[in-house]
JSON list of C-alpha atoms in Angstrom, two decimals:
[
{"chain": "A", "resi": 1, "resn": "ASP", "atom": "CA", "xyz": [123.19, 95.22, 131.90]},
{"chain": "A", "resi": 2, "resn": "GLN", "atom": "CA", "xyz": [121.03, 95.10, 128.79]},
{"chain": "A", "resi": 3, "resn": "GLN", "atom": "CA", "xyz": [118.09, 97.49, 129.04]},
{"chain": "A", "resi": 4, "resn": "VAL", "atom": "CA", "xyz": [116.30, 96.23, 125.93]},
{"chain": "A", "resi": 5, "resn": "LYS", "atom": "CA", "xyz": [116.04, 92.50, 125.41]},
{"chain": "A", "resi": 6, "resn": "GLN", "atom": "CA", "xyz": [114.78, 90.44, 122.54]},
{"chain": "A", "resi": 7, "resn": "ASN", "atom": "CA", "xyz": [114.87, 86.94, 123.96]},
{"chain": "A", "resi": 8, "resn": "SER", "atom": "CA", "xyz": [114.16, 85.07, 120.76]},
{"chain": "A", "resi": 9, "resn": "PRO", "atom": "CA", "xyz": [117.13, 85.21, 118.39]},
{"chain": "A", "resi": 10, "resn": "SER", "atom": "CA", "xyz": [115.08, 83.67, 115.60]},
{"chain": "A", "resi": 11, "resn": "LEU", "atom": "CA", "xyz": [111.51, 82.98, 114.53]},
{"chain": "A", "resi": 12, "resn": "SER", "atom": "CA", "xyz": [110.20, 80.95, 111.61]},
{"chain": "A", "resi": 13, "resn": "VAL", "atom": "CA", "xyz": [106.61, 81.19, 110.36]},
{"chain": "A", "resi": 14, "resn": "GLN", "atom": "CA", "xyz": [104.63, 80.06, 107.36]},
{"chain": "A", "resi": 15, "resn": "GLU", "atom": "CA", "xyz": [103.56, 82.57, 104.74]},
{"chain": "A", "resi": 16, "resn": "GLY", "atom": "CA", "xyz": [100.12, 83.95, 105.51]},
{"chain": "A", "resi": 17, "resn": "ARG", "atom": "CA", "xyz": [100.34, 83.24, 109.23]},
{"chain": "A", "resi": 18, "resn": "ILE", "atom": "CA", "xyz": [100.95, 85.73, 112.04]},
{"chain": "A", "resi": 19, "resn": "SER", "atom": "CA", "xyz": [104.48, 86.63, 113.17]},
{"chain": "A", "resi": 20, "resn": "ILE", "atom": "CA", "xyz": [104.84, 87.85, 116.75]},
{"chain": "A", "resi": 21, "resn": "LEU", "atom": "CA", "xyz": [108.14, 89.38, 117.80]},
{"chain": "A", "resi": 22, "resn": "ASN", "atom": "CA", "xyz": [108.68, 90.24, 121.45]},
{"chain": "A", "resi": 23, "resn": "CYS", "atom": "CA", "xyz": [110.75, 92.80, 123.31]},
{"chain": "A", "resi": 24, "resn": "ASP", "atom": "CA", "xyz": [111.25, 93.48, 127.03]},
{"chain": "A", "resi": 25, "resn": "TYR", "atom": "CA", "xyz": [112.80, 96.54, 128.66]},
{"chain": "A", "resi": 26, "resn": "THR", "atom": "CA", "xyz": [113.96, 97.39, 132.13]},
{"chain": "A", "resi": 27, "resn": "ASN", "atom": "CA", "xyz": [114.37, 101.18, 132.15]},
{"chain": "A", "resi": 28, "resn": "SER", "atom": "CA", "xyz": [111.14, 102.82, 133.34]},
{"chain": "A", "resi": 29, "resn": "MET", "atom": "CA", "xyz": [112.33, 106.13, 131.81]},
{"chain": "A", "resi": 30, "resn": "PHE", "atom": "CA", "xyz": [111.78, 104.77, 128.31]},
{"chain": "A", "resi": 31, "resn": "ASP", "atom": "CA", "xyz": [108.71, 106.39, 126.84]},
{"chain": "A", "resi": 32, "resn": "TYR", "atom": "CA", "xyz": [108.95, 105.85, 123.09]},
{"chain": "A", "resi": 33, "resn": "PHE", "atom": "CA", "xyz": [109.49, 102.56, 121.33]},
{"chain": "A", "resi": 34, "resn": "LEU", "atom": "CA", "xyz": [110.42, 101.75, 117.76]},
{"chain": "A", "resi": 35, "resn": "TRP", "atom": "CA", "xyz": [110.83, 98.72, 115.55]},
{"chain": "A", "resi": 36, "resn": "TYR", "atom": "CA", "xyz": [113.39, 98.64, 112.78]},
{"chain": "A", "resi": 37, "resn": "LYS", "atom": "CA", "xyz": [113.80, 96.09, 110.03]},
{"chain": "A", "resi": 38, "resn": "LYS", "atom": "CA", "xyz": [117.19, 95.15, 108.58]},
{"chain": "A", "resi": 39, "resn": "TYR", "atom": "CA", "xyz": [118.03, 93.27, 105.41]},
{"chain": "A", "resi": 40, "resn": "PRO", "atom": "CA", "xyz": [121.56, 91.86, 104.88]},
{"chain": "A", "resi": 41, "resn": "ALA", "atom": "CA", "xyz": [124.16, 94.44, 103.82]},
{"chain": "A", "resi": 42, "resn": "GLU", "atom": "CA", "xyz": [121.74, 97.30, 104.47]},
{"chain": "A", "resi": 43, "resn": "GLY", "atom": "CA", "xyz": [121.19, 99.62, 107.39]},
{"chain": "A", "resi": 44, "resn": "PRO", "atom": "CA", "xyz": [118.11, 99.28, 109.61]},
{"chain": "A", "resi": 45, "resn": "THR", "atom": "CA", "xyz": [114.96, 100.96, 108.33]},
{"chain": "A", "resi": 46, "resn": "PHE", "atom": "CA", "xyz": [112.23, 102.36, 110.53]},
{"chain": "A", "resi": 47, "resn": "LEU", "atom": "CA", "xyz": [109.08, 100.25, 110.57]},
{"chain": "A", "resi": 48, "resn": "ILE", "atom": "CA", "xyz": [106.66, 101.41, 113.26]},
{"chain": "A", "resi": 49, "resn": "SER", "atom": "CA", "xyz": [106.69, 103.16, 116.62]},
{"chain": "A", "resi": 50, "resn": "ILE", "atom": "CA", "xyz": [104.56, 103.68, 119.69]},
{"chain": "A", "resi": 51, "resn": "SER", "atom": "CA", "xyz": [104.45, 106.28, 122.42]},
{"chain": "A", "resi": 52, "resn": "SER", "atom": "CA", "xyz": [104.03, 105.25, 126.04]},
{"chain": "A", "resi": 53, "resn": "ILE", "atom": "CA", "xyz": [100.66, 107.01, 126.17]},
{"chain": "A", "resi": 54, "resn": "LYS", "atom": "CA", "xyz": [99.26, 104.40, 123.79]},
{"chain": "A", "resi": 55, "resn": "ASP", "atom": "CA", "xyz": [98.92, 100.65, 124.04]},
{"chain": "A", "resi": 56, "resn": "LYS", "atom": "CA", "xyz": [98.53, 99.91, 120.35]},
{"chain": "A", "resi": 57, "resn": "ASN", "atom": "CA", "xyz": [99.60, 101.37, 117.03]},
{"chain": "A", "resi": 58, "resn": "GLU", "atom": "CA", "xyz": [98.70, 99.91, 113.66]},
{"chain": "A", "resi": 59, "resn": "ASP", "atom": "CA", "xyz": [100.14, 100.48, 110.19]},
{"chain": "A", "resi": 60, "resn": "GLY", "atom": "CA", "xyz": [98.86, 98.15, 107.52]},
{"chain": "A", "resi": 61, "resn": "ARG", "atom": "CA", "xyz": [100.01, 94.62, 108.27]},
{"chain": "A", "resi": 62, "resn": "PHE", "atom": "CA", "xyz": [102.11, 95.77, 111.23]},
{"chain": "A", "resi": 63, "resn": "THR", "atom": "CA", "xyz": [100.79, 96.36, 114.75]},
{"chain": "A", "resi": 64, "resn": "VAL", "atom": "CA", "xyz": [102.81, 97.18, 117.83]},
{"chain": "A", "resi": 65, "resn": "PHE", "atom": "CA", "xyz": [101.40, 96.52, 121.29]},
{"chain": "A", "resi": 66, "resn": "LEU", "atom": "CA", "xyz": [102.79, 98.07, 124.46]},
{"chain": "A", "resi": 67, "resn": "ASN", "atom": "CA", "xyz": [102.22, 96.77, 127.99]},
{"chain": "A", "resi": 68, "resn": "LYS", "atom": "CA", "xyz": [103.82, 99.36, 130.26]},
{"chain": "A", "resi": 69, "resn": "SER", "atom": "CA", "xyz": [103.14, 97.56, 133.50]},
{"chain": "A", "resi": 70, "resn": "ALA", "atom": "CA", "xyz": [104.94, 94.48, 132.18]},
{"chain": "A", "resi": 71, "resn": "LYS", "atom": "CA", "xyz": [107.59, 96.55, 130.38]},
{"chain": "A", "resi": 72, "resn": "HIS", "atom": "CA", "xyz": [106.87, 94.51, 127.28]},
{"chain": "A", "resi": 73, "resn": "LEU", "atom": "CA", "xyz": [106.11, 95.26, 123.68]},
{"chain": "A", "resi": 74, "resn": "SER", "atom": "CA", "xyz": [105.40, 93.10, 120.70]},
{"chain": "A", "resi": 75, "resn": "LEU", "atom": "CA", "xyz": [105.25, 93.46, 116.94]},
{"chain": "A", "resi": 76, "resn": "HIS", "atom": "CA", "xyz": [102.56, 91.57, 115.06]},
{"chain": "A", "resi": 77, "resn": "ILE", "atom": "CA", "xyz": [102.80, 91.01, 111.32]},
{"chain": "A", "resi": 78, "resn": "VAL", "atom": "CA", "xyz": [99.62, 89.74, 109.68]},
{"chain": "A", "resi": 79, "resn": "PRO", "atom": "CA", "xyz": [99.68, 88.15, 107.20]},
{"chain": "A", "resi": 80, "resn": "SER", "atom": "CA", "xyz": [103.39, 87.35, 107.03]},
{"chain": "A", "resi": 81, "resn": "GLN", "atom": "CA", "xyz": [105.03, 87.46, 103.60]},
{"chain": "A", "resi": 82, "resn": "PRO", "atom": "CA", "xyz": [108.38, 86.04, 102.40]},
{"chain": "A", "resi": 83, "resn": "GLY", "atom": "CA", "xyz": [109.61, 89.62, 101.88]},
{"chain": "A", "resi": 84, "resn": "ASP", "atom": "CA", "xyz": [109.23, 90.18, 105.62]},
{"chain": "A", "resi": 85, "resn": "SER", "atom": "CA", "xyz": [112.20, 87.85, 106.20]},
{"chain": "A", "resi": 86, "resn": "ALA", "atom": "CA", "xyz": [114.76, 90.10, 107.91]},
{"chain": "A", "resi": 87, "resn": "VAL", "atom": "CA", "xyz": [116.25, 90.98, 111.29]},
{"chain": "A", "resi": 88, "resn": "TYR", "atom": "CA", "xyz": [113.90, 93.03, 113.46]},
{"chain": "A", "resi": 89, "resn": "PHE", "atom": "CA", "xyz": [115.31, 95.34, 116.12]},
{"chain": "A", "resi": 90, "resn": "CYS", "atom": "CA", "xyz": [113.36, 96.77, 119.00]},
{"chain": "A", "resi": 91, "resn": "ALA", "atom": "CA", "xyz": [114.56, 100.18, 120.23]},
{"chain": "A", "resi": 92, "resn": "ALA", "atom": "CA", "xyz": [113.58, 102.38, 123.15]},
{"chain": "A", "resi": 93, "resn": "SER", "atom": "CA", "xyz": [114.08, 106.08, 123.79]},
{"chain": "A", "resi": 94, "resn": "GLU", "atom": "CA", "xyz": [113.78, 108.31, 126.82]},
{"chain": "A", "resi": 95, "resn": "ILE", "atom": "CA", "xyz": [112.14, 111.71, 127.10]},
{"chain": "A", "resi": 96, "resn": "GLY", "atom": "CA", "xyz": [113.73, 114.98, 128.02]},
{"chain": "A", "resi": 97, "resn": "ALA", "atom": "CA", "xyz": [117.46, 115.47, 127.75]},
{"chain": "A", "resi": 98, "resn": "ASN", "atom": "CA", "xyz": [118.01, 111.96, 126.41]},
{"chain": "A", "resi": 99, "resn": "ALA", "atom": "CA", "xyz": [115.30, 112.18, 123.74]},
{"chain": "A", "resi": 100, "resn": "GLY", "atom": "CA", "xyz": [116.56, 110.74, 120.48]},
{"chain": "A", "resi": 101, "resn": "LYS", "atom": "CA", "xyz": [119.06, 108.46, 122.15]},
{"chain": "A", "resi": 102, "resn": "SER", "atom": "CA", "xyz": [117.80, 104.98, 121.29]},
{"chain": "A", "resi": 103, "resn": "THR", "atom": "CA", "xyz": [118.84, 101.77, 123.01]},
{"chain": "A", "resi": 104, "resn": "PHE", "atom": "CA", "xyz": [118.55, 98.72, 120.75]},
{"chain": "A", "resi": 105, "resn": "GLY", "atom": "CA", "xyz": [117.90, 95.06, 121.43]},
{"chain": "A", "resi": 106, "resn": "ASP", "atom": "CA", "xyz": [120.02, 92.40, 119.76]},
{"chain": "A", "resi": 107, "resn": "GLY", "atom": "CA", "xyz": [117.41, 91.60, 117.15]},
{"chain": "A", "resi": 108, "resn": "THR", "atom": "CA", "xyz": [115.21, 88.69, 116.10]},
{"chain": "A", "resi": 109, "resn": "THR", "atom": "CA", "xyz": [115.74, 87.04, 112.73]},
{"chain": "A", "resi": 110, "resn": "LEU", "atom": "CA", "xyz": [112.38, 86.35, 111.12]},
{"chain": "A", "resi": 111, "resn": "THR", "atom": "CA", "xyz": [112.11, 83.76, 108.36]},
{"chain": "A", "resi": 112, "resn": "VAL", "atom": "CA", "xyz": [108.83, 83.53, 106.49]},
{"chain": "A", "resi": 113, "resn": "LYS", "atom": "CA", "xyz": [108.56, 80.30, 104.53]},
{"chain": "A", "resi": 114, "resn": "PRO", "atom": "CA", "xyz": [106.56, 80.22, 101.29]},
{"chain": "B", "resi": 1, "resn": "GLU", "atom": "CA", "xyz": [115.10, 112.27, 98.79]},
{"chain": "B", "resi": 2, "resn": "ALA", "atom": "CA", "xyz": [118.62, 110.87, 99.00]},
{"chain": "B", "resi": 3, "resn": "GLY", "atom": "CA", "xyz": [119.35, 108.62, 101.94]},
{"chain": "B", "resi": 4, "resn": "VAL", "atom": "CA", "xyz": [122.27, 108.57, 104.34]},
{"chain": "B", "resi": 5, "resn": "ALA", "atom": "CA", "xyz": [125.50, 107.92, 102.47]},
{"chain": "B", "resi": 6, "resn": "GLN", "atom": "CA", "xyz": [128.50, 106.15, 103.95]},
{"chain": "B", "resi": 7, "resn": "SER", "atom": "CA", "xyz": [131.91, 105.22, 102.62]},
{"chain": "B", "resi": 8, "resn": "PRO", "atom": "CA", "xyz": [133.76, 103.01, 102.31]},
{"chain": "B", "resi": 9, "resn": "ARG", "atom": "CA", "xyz": [131.38, 100.05, 102.42]},
{"chain": "B", "resi": 10, "resn": "TYR", "atom": "CA", "xyz": [134.11, 97.60, 103.38]},
{"chain": "B", "resi": 11, "resn": "LYS", "atom": "CA", "xyz": [137.55, 98.01, 104.93]},
{"chain": "B", "resi": 12, "resn": "ILE", "atom": "CA", "xyz": [140.18, 95.51, 105.99]},
{"chain": "B", "resi": 13, "resn": "ILE", "atom": "CA", "xyz": [143.11, 96.71, 108.06]},
{"chain": "B", "resi": 14, "resn": "GLU", "atom": "CA", "xyz": [145.73, 95.24, 110.34]},
{"chain": "B", "resi": 15, "resn": "LYS", "atom": "CA", "xyz": [145.65, 95.88, 114.08]},
{"chain": "B", "resi": 16, "resn": "ARG", "atom": "CA", "xyz": [147.38, 99.07, 115.17]},
{"chain": "B", "resi": 17, "resn": "GLN", "atom": "CA", "xyz": [146.59, 100.73, 111.84]},
{"chain": "B", "resi": 18, "resn": "SER", "atom": "CA", "xyz": [144.23, 103.67, 111.58]},
{"chain": "B", "resi": 19, "resn": "VAL", "atom": "CA", "xyz": [140.98, 103.95, 109.62]},
{"chain": "B", "resi": 20, "resn": "ALA", "atom": "CA", "xyz": [138.40, 106.62, 108.89]},
{"chain": "B", "resi": 21, "resn": "PHE", "atom": "CA", "xyz": [134.75, 106.40, 107.92]},
{"chain": "B", "resi": 22, "resn": "TRP", "atom": "CA", "xyz": [132.69, 109.10, 106.25]},
{"chain": "B", "resi": 23, "resn": "CYS", "atom": "CA", "xyz": [128.98, 109.87, 106.53]},
{"chain": "B", "resi": 24, "resn": "ASN", "atom": "CA", "xyz": [126.74, 112.29, 104.68]},
{"chain": "B", "resi": 25, "resn": "PRO", "atom": "CA", "xyz": [123.35, 112.58, 106.39]},
{"chain": "B", "resi": 26, "resn": "ILE", "atom": "CA", "xyz": [119.99, 113.36, 104.85]},
{"chain": "B", "resi": 27, "resn": "SER", "atom": "CA", "xyz": [119.79, 117.03, 103.95]},
{"chain": "B", "resi": 28, "resn": "GLY", "atom": "CA", "xyz": [118.30, 119.09, 106.74]},
{"chain": "B", "resi": 29, "resn": "HIS", "atom": "CA", "xyz": [118.72, 116.49, 109.44]},
{"chain": "B", "resi": 30, "resn": "ALA", "atom": "CA", "xyz": [120.27, 118.21, 112.45]},
{"chain": "B", "resi": 31, "resn": "THR", "atom": "CA", "xyz": [121.04, 115.10, 114.46]},
{"chain": "B", "resi": 32, "resn": "LEU", "atom": "CA", "xyz": [123.68, 112.58, 113.42]},
{"chain": "B", "resi": 33, "resn": "TYR", "atom": "CA", "xyz": [124.60, 109.32, 115.14]},
{"chain": "B", "resi": 34, "resn": "TRP", "atom": "CA", "xyz": [127.43, 106.82, 114.85]},
{"chain": "B", "resi": 35, "resn": "TYR", "atom": "CA", "xyz": [126.75, 103.26, 115.97]},
{"chain": "B", "resi": 36, "resn": "GLN", "atom": "CA", "xyz": [128.90, 100.17, 116.29]},
{"chain": "B", "resi": 37, "resn": "GLN", "atom": "CA", "xyz": [127.18, 96.89, 115.50]},
{"chain": "B", "resi": 38, "resn": "ILE", "atom": "CA", "xyz": [129.06, 93.74, 116.42]},
{"chain": "B", "resi": 39, "resn": "LEU", "atom": "CA", "xyz": [127.88, 90.55, 114.74]},
{"chain": "B", "resi": 40, "resn": "GLY", "atom": "CA", "xyz": [124.83, 89.13, 116.50]},
{"chain": "B", "resi": 41, "resn": "GLN", "atom": "CA", "xyz": [124.19, 92.28, 118.52]},
{"chain": "B", "resi": 42, "resn": "GLY", "atom": "CA", "xyz": [122.12, 95.40, 118.12]},
{"chain": "B", "resi": 43, "resn": "PRO", "atom": "CA", "xyz": [123.57, 98.79, 117.21]},
{"chain": "B", "resi": 44, "resn": "LYS", "atom": "CA", "xyz": [125.39, 100.44, 120.09]},
{"chain": "B", "resi": 45, "resn": "LEU", "atom": "CA", "xyz": [125.56, 104.24, 120.13]},
{"chain": "B", "resi": 46, "resn": "LEU", "atom": "CA", "xyz": [129.08, 105.65, 119.97]},
{"chain": "B", "resi": 47, "resn": "ILE", "atom": "CA", "xyz": [128.38, 109.36, 119.55]},
{"chain": "B", "resi": 48, "resn": "GLN", "atom": "CA", "xyz": [125.45, 111.71, 118.85]},
{"chain": "B", "resi": 49, "resn": "PHE", "atom": "CA", "xyz": [125.80, 115.14, 117.26]},
{"chain": "B", "resi": 50, "resn": "GLN", "atom": "CA", "xyz": [123.26, 117.95, 117.20]},
{"chain": "B", "resi": 51, "resn": "ASN", "atom": "CA", "xyz": [124.39, 120.22, 114.38]},
{"chain": "B", "resi": 52, "resn": "ASN", "atom": "CA", "xyz": [128.10, 120.82, 115.16]},
{"chain": "B", "resi": 53, "resn": "GLY", "atom": "CA", "xyz": [127.96, 119.94, 118.83]},
{"chain": "B", "resi": 54, "resn": "VAL", "atom": "CA", "xyz": [128.36, 116.63, 120.63]},
{"chain": "B", "resi": 55, "resn": "VAL", "atom": "CA", "xyz": [125.24, 115.62, 122.57]},
{"chain": "B", "resi": 56, "resn": "ASP", "atom": "CA", "xyz": [126.43, 112.26, 123.87]},
{"chain": "B", "resi": 57, "resn": "ASP", "atom": "CA", "xyz": [129.81, 110.53, 123.53]},
{"chain": "B", "resi": 58, "resn": "SER", "atom": "CA", "xyz": [129.67, 108.58, 126.78]},
{"chain": "B", "resi": 59, "resn": "GLN", "atom": "CA", "xyz": [130.22, 105.24, 125.03]},
{"chain": "B", "resi": 60, "resn": "LEU", "atom": "CA", "xyz": [132.95, 106.38, 122.65]},
{"chain": "B", "resi": 61, "resn": "PRO", "atom": "CA", "xyz": [136.35, 104.85, 123.53]},
{"chain": "B", "resi": 62, "resn": "LYS", "atom": "CA", "xyz": [138.09, 108.18, 123.42]},
{"chain": "B", "resi": 63, "resn": "ASP", "atom": "CA", "xyz": [141.59, 106.76, 123.72]},
{"chain": "B", "resi": 64, "resn": "ARG", "atom": "CA", "xyz": [141.29, 105.41, 120.20]},
{"chain": "B", "resi": 65, "resn": "PHE", "atom": "CA", "xyz": [138.07, 106.70, 118.63]},
{"chain": "B", "resi": 66, "resn": "SER", "atom": "CA", "xyz": [137.39, 110.25, 117.52]},
{"chain": "B", "resi": 67, "resn": "ALA", "atom": "CA", "xyz": [134.60, 111.85, 115.53]},
{"chain": "B", "resi": 68, "resn": "GLU", "atom": "CA", "xyz": [133.80, 115.23, 114.11]},
{"chain": "B", "resi": 69, "resn": "ARG", "atom": "CA", "xyz": [130.96, 116.80, 112.23]},
{"chain": "B", "resi": 70, "resn": "LEU", "atom": "CA", "xyz": [132.04, 119.37, 109.70]},
{"chain": "B", "resi": 71, "resn": "LYS", "atom": "CA", "xyz": [129.84, 122.48, 109.46]},
{"chain": "B", "resi": 72, "resn": "GLY", "atom": "CA", "xyz": [126.92, 120.54, 110.88]},
{"chain": "B", "resi": 73, "resn": "VAL", "atom": "CA", "xyz": [126.66, 118.29, 107.82]},
{"chain": "B", "resi": 74, "resn": "ASP", "atom": "CA", "xyz": [129.18, 115.53, 106.98]},
{"chain": "B", "resi": 75, "resn": "SER", "atom": "CA", "xyz": [130.86, 113.53, 109.70]},
{"chain": "B", "resi": 76, "resn": "THR", "atom": "CA", "xyz": [133.95, 111.36, 110.02]},
{"chain": "B", "resi": 77, "resn": "LEU", "atom": "CA", "xyz": [134.68, 108.65, 112.57]},
{"chain": "B", "resi": 78, "resn": "LYS", "atom": "CA", "xyz": [138.30, 107.64, 113.09]},
{"chain": "B", "resi": 79, "resn": "ILE", "atom": "CA", "xyz": [139.91, 104.73, 114.87]},
{"chain": "B", "resi": 80, "resn": "GLN", "atom": "CA", "xyz": [143.59, 104.97, 115.74]},
{"chain": "B", "resi": 81, "resn": "PRO", "atom": "CA", "xyz": [145.06, 102.49, 116.52]},
{"chain": "B", "resi": 82, "resn": "ALA", "atom": "CA", "xyz": [142.61, 99.73, 115.67]},
{"chain": "B", "resi": 83, "resn": "LYS", "atom": "CA", "xyz": [142.23, 96.59, 117.76]},
{"chain": "B", "resi": 84, "resn": "LEU", "atom": "CA", "xyz": [140.88, 93.19, 116.79]},
{"chain": "B", "resi": 85, "resn": "GLU", "atom": "CA", "xyz": [137.71, 93.82, 118.83]},
{"chain": "B", "resi": 86, "resn": "ASP", "atom": "CA", "xyz": [136.90, 96.85, 116.67]},
{"chain": "B", "resi": 87, "resn": "SER", "atom": "CA", "xyz": [135.80, 94.50, 113.89]},
{"chain": "B", "resi": 88, "resn": "ALA", "atom": "CA", "xyz": [132.16, 95.43, 113.38]},
{"chain": "B", "resi": 89, "resn": "VAL", "atom": "CA", "xyz": [129.75, 97.30, 111.14]},
{"chain": "B", "resi": 90, "resn": "TYR", "atom": "CA", "xyz": [129.81, 101.05, 111.73]},
{"chain": "B", "resi": 91, "resn": "LEU", "atom": "CA", "xyz": [126.44, 102.62, 111.06]},
{"chain": "B", "resi": 92, "resn": "CYS", "atom": "CA", "xyz": [125.69, 106.28, 110.59]},
{"chain": "B", "resi": 93, "resn": "ALA", "atom": "CA", "xyz": [122.15, 107.56, 111.10]},
{"chain": "B", "resi": 94, "resn": "SER", "atom": "CA", "xyz": [120.47, 110.94, 110.95]},
{"chain": "B", "resi": 95, "resn": "SER", "atom": "CA", "xyz": [117.17, 112.25, 112.20]},
{"chain": "B", "resi": 96, "resn": "GLN", "atom": "CA", "xyz": [114.91, 115.26, 112.03]},
{"chain": "B", "resi": 97, "resn": "SER", "atom": "CA", "xyz": [112.54, 114.27, 114.82]},
{"chain": "B", "resi": 98, "resn": "ALA", "atom": "CA", "xyz": [113.57, 113.24, 118.29]},
{"chain": "B", "resi": 99, "resn": "TYR", "atom": "CA", "xyz": [113.04, 109.56, 117.68]},
{"chain": "B", "resi": 100, "resn": "GLU", "atom": "CA", "xyz": [112.89, 108.02, 114.20]},
{"chain": "B", "resi": 101, "resn": "GLN", "atom": "CA", "xyz": [116.35, 107.55, 112.71]},
{"chain": "B", "resi": 102, "resn": "TYR", "atom": "CA", "xyz": [117.42, 106.96, 109.12]},
{"chain": "B", "resi": 103, "resn": "PHE", "atom": "CA", "xyz": [120.41, 104.67, 108.73]},
{"chain": "B", "resi": 104, "resn": "GLY", "atom": "CA", "xyz": [123.07, 104.43, 106.07]},
{"chain": "B", "resi": 105, "resn": "PRO", "atom": "CA", "xyz": [124.21, 101.05, 104.68]},
{"chain": "B", "resi": 106, "resn": "GLY", "atom": "CA", "xyz": [127.14, 100.87, 107.10]},
{"chain": "B", "resi": 107, "resn": "THR", "atom": "CA", "xyz": [130.86, 100.20, 106.79]},
{"chain": "B", "resi": 108, "resn": "ARG", "atom": "CA", "xyz": [132.02, 96.68, 107.56]},
{"chain": "B", "resi": 109, "resn": "LEU", "atom": "CA", "xyz": [135.42, 96.85, 109.24]},
{"chain": "B", "resi": 110, "resn": "THR", "atom": "CA", "xyz": [137.62, 93.80, 109.60]},
{"chain": "B", "resi": 111, "resn": "VAL", "atom": "CA", "xyz": [140.74, 94.12, 111.75]},
{"chain": "B", "resi": 112, "resn": "THR", "atom": "CA", "xyz": [143.26, 91.32, 111.27]}
]
């Protein structure tokens, strides 16, 4: 039973356009959500996060939106650049005793074409 | 600031052999994680340490996997004996806050 799902294994966009990566979760105890970016032969690197008390968090070209009622979050990258080509993982964490224990989705491979 | 260090980067062993991975977290990070990432999947938590103590090892196959964290700093993950399905990338991560984690480059294990 996968608690964090990224239903699109891959996404291809043109440079300069918007990239939208989606993530769904099932565990209502999740209260903190993160996006990580991974290049080949490297470990994931933290990109942006959002707490469940917010519905939007922005950092430069990256914006994460959270819809708690739908148990859905998305990562928007505007404008997309070729260097953004990587695997993006959505992760979710609980509060309390399980804080810090992140559950990851299987990732979406983003390709930004010049 | 130095990142999370892992070694070796690559390892090829035959099934039923043993293997060990080493991780040095970011200085001052109390929490250390070991993940298994199978090709095409996301990282799956194997074990979480808080300083010297184990916080969560519910998904660690304890019949063959073991891990320790020496003096609350470095950590080793061992597999003995290895199976074909253990072929994966083993990621170590550390954190200071409750949520954001810093990952090492991983060790790619191939079991033949």
